[in-house]
Amino acid sequence: MHGQANRRLMLMILSAVFAFLYIPISVLFALSFNDGGLPTAWTGFSTKWYGALFANDEIIGAALNTLFVAVVSTVLATILGTLLAIGVEIRRRKGRFIETIIFAPMIIPDIVLAIALLSFFSLLNVTMGLHTVIVSHVVFNLAFVCSVVRARLKTFDWSIVEASVDLGASTPITLWRVVLPVMLPAVIAGALLAFTLSVDEFIIAFFTAGAGRDSITLPMQIFAMIRFGVTPEINALATLVMTFSVIALALSQRLNRGGLPGQ
C-alpha cells in the first residue's frame, strides 16, 4: 500500500519536473511557426520566419562564424583531450593533482573562466577575434572530451597494449591500431559533446571575441536581437539551435553508451 503511494508520489514529482523543463521549450517550438508578428499570440501556422532567417545576412554570418569556431575548436579539443585522457589514465595513481587541474574548467563558473581568459589575452596584448574564441573554447571543451574518453578507458584492458609491444609494435602503431579502435566511440562522443558546447556557448565567446562584427557568433547574435524584444524570428532561430543541440547530444550519448550505430 505504502509502496504504491510512494510510486504515485514519485511519478507526480517526475511529471512536474518534466513539465517545468519542457513546456516552455514546447511553447517556443510552437510559436516559431506563428504567422503573426507578435511572439506570444497565436494567429495561424506559417513557416515564413524560418525563411526570414536564411535571408538575414547577419544571422548567416554569425552562423558561419559559429560553425568555424566549433569545428576548429572541436578538432583541437578532441585530439588534445584524447591524448590527455590516455596520459592521465596511465598515471592515475601519480597524477591526482594534475587530474584536478584538468577538470577545473568543468566546475569553474563560465563567467570566472571568461574573465580569466580575457585577462590572459589582455596581458599578452593579443588582438581579440575568432582565434581567441577558438583558443578559449579549446580550454573549455578539453576537460569534457577528456572525461568522456576516460570513462571508456576505465574498462580498457591494458594487457593488450603490453602484448602489442611484446610483438614488436612501436608506440605510435600500438596507439593507432590497438588503443584508438577501442576508444573510437568515446572519442566521437566527446567530439560531438565539444561541438555542441561550442555552438551553444555564449559567455566565454562574449568576453573573448572582441568588438568586431566579423567575430560575432550565433549566441551573441541572438543576445543582440533579443535585447530589443522577442520576435517570432528569434523563436525560429532558437528552435533550430535547440534541435541541432538535442540531435548532437543524443548521438553523443548513443556512441558513449553502446558504440557506433549498427554495432
Rosetta silent file (secondary structure, phi, psi, omega in degrees, C-alpha in Angstrom):
SEQUENCE: MHGQANRRLMLMILSAVFAFLYIPISVLFALSFNDGGLPTAWTGFSTKWYGALFANDEIIGAALNTLFVAVVSTVLATILGTLLAIGVEIRRRKGRFIETIIFAPMIIPDIVLAIALLSFFSLLNVTMGLHTVIVSHVVFNLAFVCSVVRARLKTFDWSIVEASVDLGASTPITLWRVVLPVMLPAVIAGALLAFTLSVDEFIIAFFTAGAGRDSITLPMQIFAMIRFGVTPEINALATLVMTFSVIALALSQRLNRGGLPGQ
SCORE:     score description
SCORE:     0.000 S_00000001
   1 L     0.000  -50.559  179.132    0.000    0.000    0.000 S_00000001
   2 H   -66.523  -34.057  179.443    2.710    2.408    1.023 S_00000001
   3 H   -63.079  -42.129  178.371    4.801    1.264   -1.939 S_00000001
   4 H   -65.789  -39.869  178.584    2.045    2.205   -4.405 S_00000001
   5 H   -64.344  -39.948  178.497    1.580    5.580   -2.741 S_00000001
   6 H   -65.980  -38.979  178.533    5.315    6.275   -2.943 S_00000001
   7 H   -65.484  -40.665  177.566    5.385    5.328   -6.613 S_00000001
   8 H   -63.185  -41.141  179.391    2.454    7.655   -7.343 S_00000001
   9 H   -63.596  -44.324  179.079    4.193   10.460   -5.466 S_00000001
  10 H   -64.726  -37.160  177.982    7.438    9.917   -7.357 S_00000001
  11 H   -65.080  -40.136  178.199    5.521    9.802  -10.650 S_00000001
  12 H   -65.224  -42.619  179.269    3.815   13.108   -9.815 S_00000001
  13 H   -64.457  -44.239  179.563    7.122   14.728   -8.906 S_00000001
  14 H   -62.243  -42.114  178.955    8.776   13.391  -12.066 S_00000001
  15 H   -63.756  -40.504  179.471    5.876   14.631  -14.217 S_00000001
  16 H   -65.125  -39.585  179.404    6.069   18.078  -12.609 S_00000001
  17 H   -65.227  -45.663  179.795    9.822   18.279  -13.239 S_00000001
  18 H   -65.043  -37.815  177.366    9.460   17.267  -16.898 S_00000001
  19 H   -63.993  -42.924  179.161    6.586   19.733  -17.344 S_00000001
  20 H   -62.057  -36.582 -177.155    8.675   22.517  -15.810 S_00000001
  21 H   -79.160  -41.458 -165.646   11.568   21.701  -18.146 S_00000001
  22 H  -107.724  -15.026  175.841    9.824   21.012  -21.438 S_00000001
  23 H   -63.725  -46.219  176.616    6.590   23.053  -21.549 S_00000001
  24 H   -59.382  -38.034  178.836    8.500   26.330  -22.177 S_00000001
  25 H   -66.522  -39.616  178.467   10.529   24.596  -24.917 S_00000001
  26 H   -64.174  -40.572  177.623    7.326   23.252  -26.485 S_00000001
  27 H   -63.528  -43.356  177.227    5.787   26.736  -26.442 S_00000001
  28 H   -58.408  -46.336 -179.739    8.919   28.166  -28.076 S_00000001
  29 H   -60.974  -44.025 -178.138    8.775   25.486  -30.777 S_00000001
  30 H   -66.253  -43.256 -176.916    5.076   26.132  -31.459 S_00000001
  31 H   -72.007  -15.274  175.837    5.420   29.924  -31.597 S_00000001
  32 L   -69.652  -16.304  176.811    8.253   29.663  -34.124 S_00000001
  33 L  -103.070   15.144 -178.735    5.530   28.642  -36.614 S_00000001
  34 E   -75.236  132.468 -177.911    3.265   31.549  -35.649 S_00000001
  35 L   -74.198  -29.771 -175.775    2.010   33.557  -38.629 S_00000001
  36 L   -79.394  167.214 -179.928    1.620   36.802  -36.679 S_00000001
  37 L   -82.530  -16.240  178.641    4.325   39.260  -35.726 S_00000001
  38 L   -80.315  133.764 -174.709    3.597   39.003  -32.028 S_00000001
  39 L   -78.845   -9.448 -173.967    5.778   36.344  -30.383 S_00000001
  40 L  -120.409   -1.483 -178.534    3.225   35.329  -27.747 S_00000001
  41 L  -119.682  120.834 -177.255   -0.148   35.375  -29.561 S_00000001
  42 L   -78.690  126.124  179.785   -1.035   32.565  -31.956 S_00000001
  43 L  -124.060   -5.138 -179.946   -2.649   33.781  -35.194 S_00000001
  44 L   150.161  164.053 -177.050   -2.043   30.884  -37.564 S_00000001
  45 E   -86.847  136.169  176.879    0.500   28.415  -38.888 S_00000001
  46 L  -162.062  150.180  175.831    3.354   29.637  -41.082 S_00000001
  47 L  -109.723   16.746 -173.746    6.992   28.832  -41.839 S_00000001
  48 H   -66.774  -26.069 -178.364    7.836   32.332  -43.086 S_00000001
  49 H   -72.284  -28.030  174.326   10.054   33.121  -40.092 S_00000001
  50 H   -70.264  -36.482  174.798   12.371   30.261  -40.997 S_00000001
  51 H   -65.510  -36.835  179.043   12.626   31.722  -44.484 S_00000001
  52 H   -64.984  -31.560  178.899   13.387   35.126  -42.979 S_00000001
  53 H   -61.967  -46.152 -175.947   16.306   33.624  -41.078 S_00000001
  54 H   -75.803   -8.419  174.569   18.064   32.449  -44.235 S_00000001
  55 L   -97.712   -2.103 -178.807   17.533   35.876  -45.820 S_00000001
  56 L   -93.825  110.795 -176.066   19.203   37.652  -42.883 S_00000001
  57 H   -65.159  -34.344 -179.306   22.874   38.251  -43.702 S_00000001
  58 H   -65.871  -42.075  179.377   23.812   38.989  -40.083 S_00000001
  59 H   -67.447  -42.365  178.737   22.409   35.672  -38.884 S_00000001
  60 H   -62.235  -43.445  178.382   24.062   33.741  -41.722 S_00000001
  61 H   -62.389  -42.857  178.489   27.403   35.408  -40.975 S_00000001
  62 H   -66.074  -36.950  178.941   27.107   34.651  -37.260 S_00000001
  63 H   -66.275  -40.969  178.183   26.144   31.035  -38.034 S_00000001
  64 H   -65.114  -40.201  175.957   29.200   30.603  -40.300 S_00000001
  65 H   -61.367  -42.692 -179.514   31.447   32.050  -37.576 S_00000001
  66 H   -63.283  -44.701  179.128   29.928   29.667  -35.059 S_00000001
  67 H   -63.554  -41.123  179.377   30.466   26.639  -37.302 S_00000001
  68 H   -62.413  -48.029  179.171   34.066   27.669  -37.994 S_00000001
  69 H   -62.267  -44.060 -176.469   34.830   28.129  -34.287 S_00000001
  70 H   -65.590  -43.717 -178.132   33.029   24.913  -33.350 S_00000001
  71 H   -65.644  -49.533 -177.100   34.759   22.751  -35.976 S_00000001
  72 H   -65.883  -45.615 -179.189   38.293   24.026  -35.311 S_00000001
  73 H   -66.766  -33.393  178.759   37.945   24.020  -31.515 S_00000001
  74 H   -67.699  -43.982  178.830   36.348   20.554  -31.578 S_00000001
  75 H   -60.288  -48.385 -178.956   39.191   19.068  -33.641 S_00000001
  76 H   -65.534  -45.223 -178.703   41.840   20.567  -31.363 S_00000001
  77 H   -65.606  -34.906  179.856   39.993   19.720  -28.137 S_00000001
  78 H   -68.564  -44.992  179.060   39.348   16.150  -29.307 S_00000001
  79 H   -63.003  -52.284 -177.999   42.992   15.491  -30.181 S_00000001
  80 H   -66.266  -40.742 -179.112   44.371   17.090  -27.024 S_00000001
  81 H   -66.071  -37.505  178.525   41.620   15.686  -24.795 S_00000001
  82 H   -67.156  -46.978  178.016   42.103   12.143  -26.069 S_00000001
  83 H   -62.890  -38.395  179.206   45.867   12.237  -25.571 S_00000001
  84 H   -65.691  -40.103  179.371   45.354   13.813  -22.163 S_00000001
  85 H   -63.024  -41.601  178.408   42.889   11.102  -21.151 S_00000001
  86 H   -62.896  -45.466 -179.087   45.374    8.366  -22.087 S_00000001
  87 H   -64.793  -42.252 -179.635   48.154   10.064  -20.124 S_00000001
  88 H   -67.622  -39.240 -178.968   46.016   10.694  -17.051 S_00000001
  89 H   -67.743  -38.659  178.945   44.635    7.157  -17.059 S_00000001
  90 H   -65.494  -38.057 -175.419   48.088    5.619  -17.348 S_00000001
  91 L  -108.344   31.163 -173.495   49.406    7.776  -14.480 S_00000001
  92 L   -62.828  -26.524 -179.467   46.180    7.925  -12.459 S_00000001
  93 L   -80.207  -16.562 -176.862   47.901    6.797   -9.247 S_00000001
  94 L  -113.395   -6.135 -171.067   50.516    9.526   -9.514 S_00000001
  95 L  -120.780   38.302  179.791   48.571   12.349  -11.088 S_00000001
  96 H   -62.158  -41.750 -179.428   45.708   13.258   -8.739 S_00000001
  97 H   -65.468  -42.715  177.834   46.800   16.888   -8.614 S_00000001
  98 H   -63.190  -40.778  179.339   47.139   17.047  -12.409 S_00000001
  99 H   -61.129  -41.198  178.259   43.727   15.433  -12.767 S_00000001
 100 H   -62.096  -42.391  179.422   42.193   18.098  -10.516 S_00000001
 101 H   -64.318  -40.146 -177.077   43.715   20.878  -12.617 S_00000001
 102 H   -63.022  -42.460 -174.331   42.483   19.300  -15.849 S_00000001
 103 L   -90.464    3.289  178.879   38.866   19.086  -14.745 S_00000001
 104 H   -58.959  -41.964  179.523   38.782   22.508  -13.075 S_00000001
 105 H   -59.330  -20.756  179.293   37.206   24.236  -16.145 S_00000001
 106 H   -73.178  -27.368 -175.180   34.192   21.914  -15.791 S_00000001
 107 H  -109.288  -16.912  175.933   33.333   23.248  -12.322 S_00000001
 108 L   -70.538  133.310  176.806   34.581   26.836  -12.540 S_00000001
 109 L   -56.226  142.323 -176.921   31.688   29.207  -13.374 S_00000001
 110 H   -56.386  -37.877 -178.032   31.759   30.301  -17.009 S_00000001
 111 H   -65.144  -35.929  178.515   31.948   33.969  -16.055 S_00000001
 112 H   -68.442  -45.801  178.865   35.086   33.339  -13.974 S_00000001
 113 H   -63.478  -38.470  179.704   36.760   31.391  -16.778 S_00000001
 114 H   -64.038  -44.127  178.748   35.758   34.079  -19.290 S_00000001
 115 H   -65.617  -39.591  178.706   37.273   36.869  -17.178 S_00000001
 116 H   -62.835  -44.023  179.162   40.439   34.819  -16.642 S_00000001
 117 H   -66.848  -39.727  176.987   40.834   34.222  -20.388 S_00000001
 118 H   -61.267  -43.993  178.812   40.148   37.891  -21.140 S_00000001
 119 H   -63.924  -39.368  179.878   42.804   38.937  -18.626 S_00000001
 120 H   -63.246  -47.067  179.595   45.240   36.416  -20.105 S_00000001
 121 H   -66.187  -37.409  178.725   44.778   37.695  -23.667 S_00000001
 122 H   -66.857  -38.043  179.062   44.990   41.306  -22.494 S_00000001
 123 H   -62.918  -35.769  179.910   48.198   40.568  -20.600 S_00000001
 124 L   -88.128    0.639 -178.324   49.753   39.173  -23.779 S_00000001
 125 L    57.737   40.215  179.029   48.378   42.084  -25.875 S_00000001
 126 L   -86.365  130.518  176.621   46.566   39.635  -28.151 S_00000001
 127 L   -70.890  129.309 -177.081   44.047   41.188  -30.529 S_00000001
 128 L   -72.943  146.811  178.290   40.620   39.694  -29.903 S_00000001
 129 L   177.252 -163.843 -179.966   38.836   37.821  -32.662 S_00000001
 130 H   -62.870  -30.397 -179.558   37.682   34.373  -33.719 S_00000001
 131 H   -65.059  -36.590  177.423   41.151   32.992  -32.975 S_00000001
 132 H   -72.815  -33.058  175.834   40.831   33.928  -29.282 S_00000001
 133 H   -65.307  -41.036  178.959   37.346   32.416  -29.173 S_00000001
 134 H   -61.903  -47.947  178.912   38.743   29.171  -30.626 S_00000001
 135 H   -60.163  -41.890 -179.462   41.527   29.015  -28.041 S_00000001
 136 H   -64.656  -40.629  179.602   39.033   29.742  -25.264 S_00000001
 137 H   -69.657  -32.833  174.972   36.646   27.027  -26.443 S_00000001
 138 H   -62.994  -44.853  177.525   39.507   24.514  -26.608 S_00000001
 139 H   -59.980  -41.751 -177.556   40.330   25.307  -22.968 S_00000001
 140 H   -70.297  -41.353 -173.532   36.657   24.960  -22.050 S_00000001
 141 H   -84.445  -18.659 -174.770   35.984   21.748  -24.008 S_00000001
 142 H   -55.319  -45.483 -177.663   39.220   19.944  -23.200 S_00000001
 143 H   -65.730  -35.763 -179.082   38.016   18.677  -19.827 S_00000001
 144 H   -68.943  -43.744  177.140   34.727   17.381  -21.259 S_00000001
 145 H   -62.469  -45.385  179.867   36.438   15.394  -24.016 S_00000001
 146 H   -59.413  -41.491 -179.203   38.970   14.030  -21.529 S_00000001
 147 H   -64.346  -43.329 -179.158   36.169   12.989  -19.154 S_00000001
 148 H   -66.552  -44.694 -179.156   34.223   11.104  -21.844 S_00000001
 149 H   -67.215  -38.824  178.911   37.283    9.295  -23.180 S_00000001
 150 H   -63.218  -34.563  177.838   38.497    8.393  -19.676 S_00000001
 151 H   -60.913  -35.009  176.942   35.135    6.776  -18.938 S_00000001
 152 H   -72.738  -38.424 -177.658   35.826    4.419  -21.858 S_00000001
 153 H   -70.043  -17.862  179.552   39.395    3.779  -20.742 S_00000001
 154 L   -60.236  -30.267 -178.915   38.187    2.650  -17.307 S_00000001
 155 L  -103.429   10.186 -177.696   37.194   -0.689  -18.873 S_00000001
 156 L   -78.645  134.881  178.672   40.164   -0.894  -21.235 S_00000001
 157 L   -88.856  101.404 -175.232   42.358   -3.997  -20.925 S_00000001
 158 L   -71.718   -9.257  178.496   45.879   -2.586  -20.901 S_00000001
 159 H   -66.472  -26.880  179.236   47.362   -6.078  -21.242 S_00000001
 160 H   -71.240  -26.680  174.637   46.676   -5.960  -25.000 S_00000001
 161 H   -68.170  -43.585  177.608   48.943   -2.908  -25.183 S_00000001
 162 H   -62.746  -38.966  178.452   51.703   -4.875  -23.478 S_00000001
 163 H   -65.185  -39.647  178.313   51.087   -7.760  -25.870 S_00000001
 164 H   -62.781  -42.466  179.110   51.337   -5.391  -28.845 S_00000001
 165 H   -67.089  -40.227  179.185   54.646   -4.019  -27.593 S_00000001
 166 H   -62.612  -29.906  179.837   55.959   -7.542  -26.914 S_00000001
 167 L   -84.128    3.146  173.301   55.140   -8.457  -30.511 S_00000001
 168 L    99.975    4.877  179.757   57.341   -5.614  -31.737 S_00000001
 169 L   -74.969  140.453  176.962   54.813   -2.858  -32.454 S_00000001
 170 L   -75.637  168.525 -179.382   56.025    0.697  -31.879 S_00000001
 171 H   -61.420  -46.296  177.410   54.183    3.091  -29.570 S_00000001
 172 H   -60.610  -40.382  179.249   52.506    5.057  -32.433 S_00000001
 173 H   -65.821  -40.886  178.371   51.401    1.805  -34.126 S_00000001
 174 H   -62.822  -42.461  179.366   50.046    0.457  -30.843 S_00000001
 175 H   -64.162  -41.475 -175.527   48.145    3.675  -30.250 S_00000001
 176 H   -77.554  -40.230 -172.252   46.735    3.708  -33.794 S_00000001
 177 H   -96.683  -19.946 -175.181   45.965    0.002  -34.292 S_00000001
 178 H  -114.416  -53.698 -173.343   45.132   -1.160  -30.750 S_00000001
 179 H   -76.713  -48.482 -174.307   44.094    1.680  -28.444 S_00000001
 180 H   -61.086  -42.560  178.122   42.275    4.026  -30.820 S_00000001
 181 H   -59.114  -34.741  178.642   39.787    1.477  -32.264 S_00000001
 182 H   -70.774  -36.746 -176.483   38.631    0.635  -28.741 S_00000001
 183 H   -85.219  -11.332 -169.338   38.318    4.315  -27.810 S_00000001
 184 H   -53.493  -46.063  177.565   36.768    5.469  -31.097 S_00000001
 185 H   -58.356  -40.472  179.334   33.103    5.580  -29.936 S_00000001
 186 H   -69.134  -37.127  178.150   34.108    7.625  -26.881 S_00000001
 187 H   -62.843  -45.257  178.776   36.307    9.915  -28.999 S_00000001
 188 H   -65.559  -41.010  178.175   33.430   10.585  -31.392 S_00000001
 189 H   -62.348  -42.952  177.621   31.039   11.095  -28.457 S_00000001
 190 H   -64.094  -38.268  178.389   33.454   13.544  -26.854 S_00000001
 191 H   -65.327  -42.948  177.776   33.833   15.403  -30.145 S_00000001
 192 H   -63.057  -40.972  177.779   30.061   15.705  -30.559 S_00000001
 193 H   -63.716  -44.271  178.849   29.739   16.958  -26.994 S_00000001
 194 H   -63.159  -40.554  179.270   32.520   19.502  -27.533 S_00000001
 195 H   -63.078  -43.583  179.644   30.929   20.646  -30.801 S_00000001
 196 H   -64.088  -44.971  179.314   27.549   21.099  -29.124 S_00000001
 197 H   -62.463  -38.377  179.842   29.029   23.020  -26.203 S_00000001
 198 H   -67.747  -41.016  179.411   30.946   25.269  -28.587 S_00000001
 199 H   -63.795  -40.350 -175.522   27.867   26.025  -30.693 S_00000001
 200 H   -84.028  -17.645 -169.573   25.772   26.891  -27.613 S_00000001
 201 L   -69.025  132.554 -177.883   28.459   28.735  -25.634 S_00000001
 202 L  -119.091  -49.158 -169.445   27.839   32.468  -25.100 S_00000001
 203 H   -61.872  -50.688 -178.248   29.597   33.890  -22.038 S_00000001
 204 H   -63.806  -42.100  178.183   33.180   32.941  -22.927 S_00000001
 205 H   -63.925  -38.167 -179.449   32.697   33.992  -26.568 S_00000001
 206 H   -61.913  -37.339 -177.512   31.173   37.303  -25.461 S_00000001
 207 H   -82.666  -25.896 -171.028   34.259   38.145  -23.378 S_00000001
 208 H  -113.439    3.220 -176.724   36.911   36.930  -25.825 S_00000001
 209 L   -85.784  -18.904 -176.670   35.521   37.789  -29.284 S_00000001
 210 L    84.191 -170.996 -173.692   36.456   41.447  -29.269 S_00000001
 211 L   -99.802   -3.893 -176.804   34.406   44.318  -30.678 S_00000001
 212 L   -75.638  144.596  178.051   34.481   43.465  -34.382 S_00000001
 213 H   -68.071  -24.127 -177.117   31.331   42.431  -36.227 S_00000001
 214 H   -77.843   -1.705  179.643   33.291   39.728  -38.036 S_00000001
 215 H  -116.283   15.564  179.958   33.821   37.801  -34.783 S_00000001
 216 L   -80.992  130.424  176.795   30.197   37.590  -33.616 S_00000001
 217 L   -96.290  172.651 -175.257   28.927   34.059  -33.025 S_00000001
 218 H   -62.850  -46.168  176.473   25.317   32.865  -33.226 S_00000001
 219 H   -59.617  -35.650  176.680   24.577   33.002  -29.460 S_00000001
 220 H   -66.780  -37.583  177.877   25.974   36.550  -29.413 S_00000001
 221 H   -66.324  -40.707  177.125   23.747   37.463  -32.361 S_00000001
 222 H   -61.747  -43.785  178.883   20.697   36.037  -30.570 S_00000001
 223 H   -60.812  -42.227  179.274   21.568   38.071  -27.484 S_00000001
 224 H   -64.502  -37.034  179.616   21.886   41.243  -29.592 S_00000001
 225 H   -72.623  -38.193 -173.602   18.498   40.593  -31.217 S_00000001
 226 H   -75.713  -15.353  177.619   16.665   39.718  -28.012 S_00000001
 227 L   -63.374  -24.326 -179.079   17.694   42.974  -26.324 S_00000001
 228 L  -101.419   11.411  177.654   15.056   44.719  -28.445 S_00000001
 229 L   114.523  152.698  179.615   12.336   42.158  -27.676 S_00000001
 230 L   -81.915  129.154  178.160   11.454   38.581  -28.568 S_00000001
 231 L  -120.824  161.427  176.324   10.205   38.110  -32.123 S_00000001
 232 H   -58.121  -28.777  177.553    8.984   35.001  -33.984 S_00000001
 233 H   -63.947  -40.289  176.393   12.250   35.139  -35.953 S_00000001
 234 H   -66.742  -38.973  176.413   14.183   34.668  -32.703 S_00000001
 235 H   -59.327  -42.587  179.980   11.841   31.812  -31.757 S_00000001
 236 H   -65.764  -42.873  179.348   12.613   30.120  -35.083 S_00000001
 237 H   -64.094  -43.824  178.976   16.369   30.630  -34.657 S_00000001
 238 H   -63.831  -35.916  178.568   16.294   29.306  -31.087 S_00000001
 239 H   -64.949  -42.466  178.469   14.298   26.273  -32.255 S_00000001
 240 H   -64.167  -44.735  179.067   16.896   25.418  -34.916 S_00000001
 241 H   -62.898  -43.345 -179.585   19.783   25.771  -32.454 S_00000001
 242 H   -64.508  -42.868  179.841   17.937   23.694  -29.853 S_00000001
 243 H   -62.333  -44.389  178.127   17.064   20.947  -32.367 S_00000001
 244 H   -61.136  -43.475 -178.680   20.658   20.737  -33.546 S_00000001
 245 H   -64.445  -41.562 -179.904   21.940   20.552  -29.958 S_00000001
 246 H   -63.873  -43.165  179.607   19.486   17.805  -29.000 S_00000001
 247 H   -63.351  -44.974 -179.208   20.448   15.679  -32.024 S_00000001
 248 H   -64.693  -41.835  179.202   24.179   16.088  -31.357 S_00000001
 249 H   -67.293  -38.168  178.049   23.805   15.272  -27.657 S_00000001
 250 H   -63.533  -42.492  176.484   21.645   12.233  -28.433 S_00000001
 251 H   -63.832  -39.805  178.395   24.294   10.925  -30.826 S_00000001
 252 H   -61.364  -45.503  178.942   26.982   11.581  -28.228 S_00000001
 253 H   -64.989  -39.572  179.934   25.075    9.613  -25.588 S_00000001
 254 H   -63.368  -44.630 -179.262   24.362    6.798  -28.041 S_00000001
 255 H   -68.511  -41.074 -176.966   28.010    6.460  -29.031 S_00000001
 256 H   -71.200  -24.448 -176.931   29.324    6.713  -25.494 S_00000001
 257 H   -90.474  -40.871 -171.320   26.890    4.100  -24.211 S_00000001
 258 H  -133.571   15.337  179.398   26.855    1.448  -26.868 S_00000001
 259 L    88.395 -171.223 -177.676   29.456    2.036  -29.524 S_00000001
 260 L   -68.612  145.399  177.588   28.980    3.092  -33.090 S_00000001
 261 L   -55.983  134.502 -179.352   25.480    2.879  -34.550 S_00000001
 262 L    93.798  -10.511  179.486   24.884   -0.507  -36.051 S_00000001
 263 L   -85.987    0.000    0.000   27.452   -2.254  -33.898 S_00000001
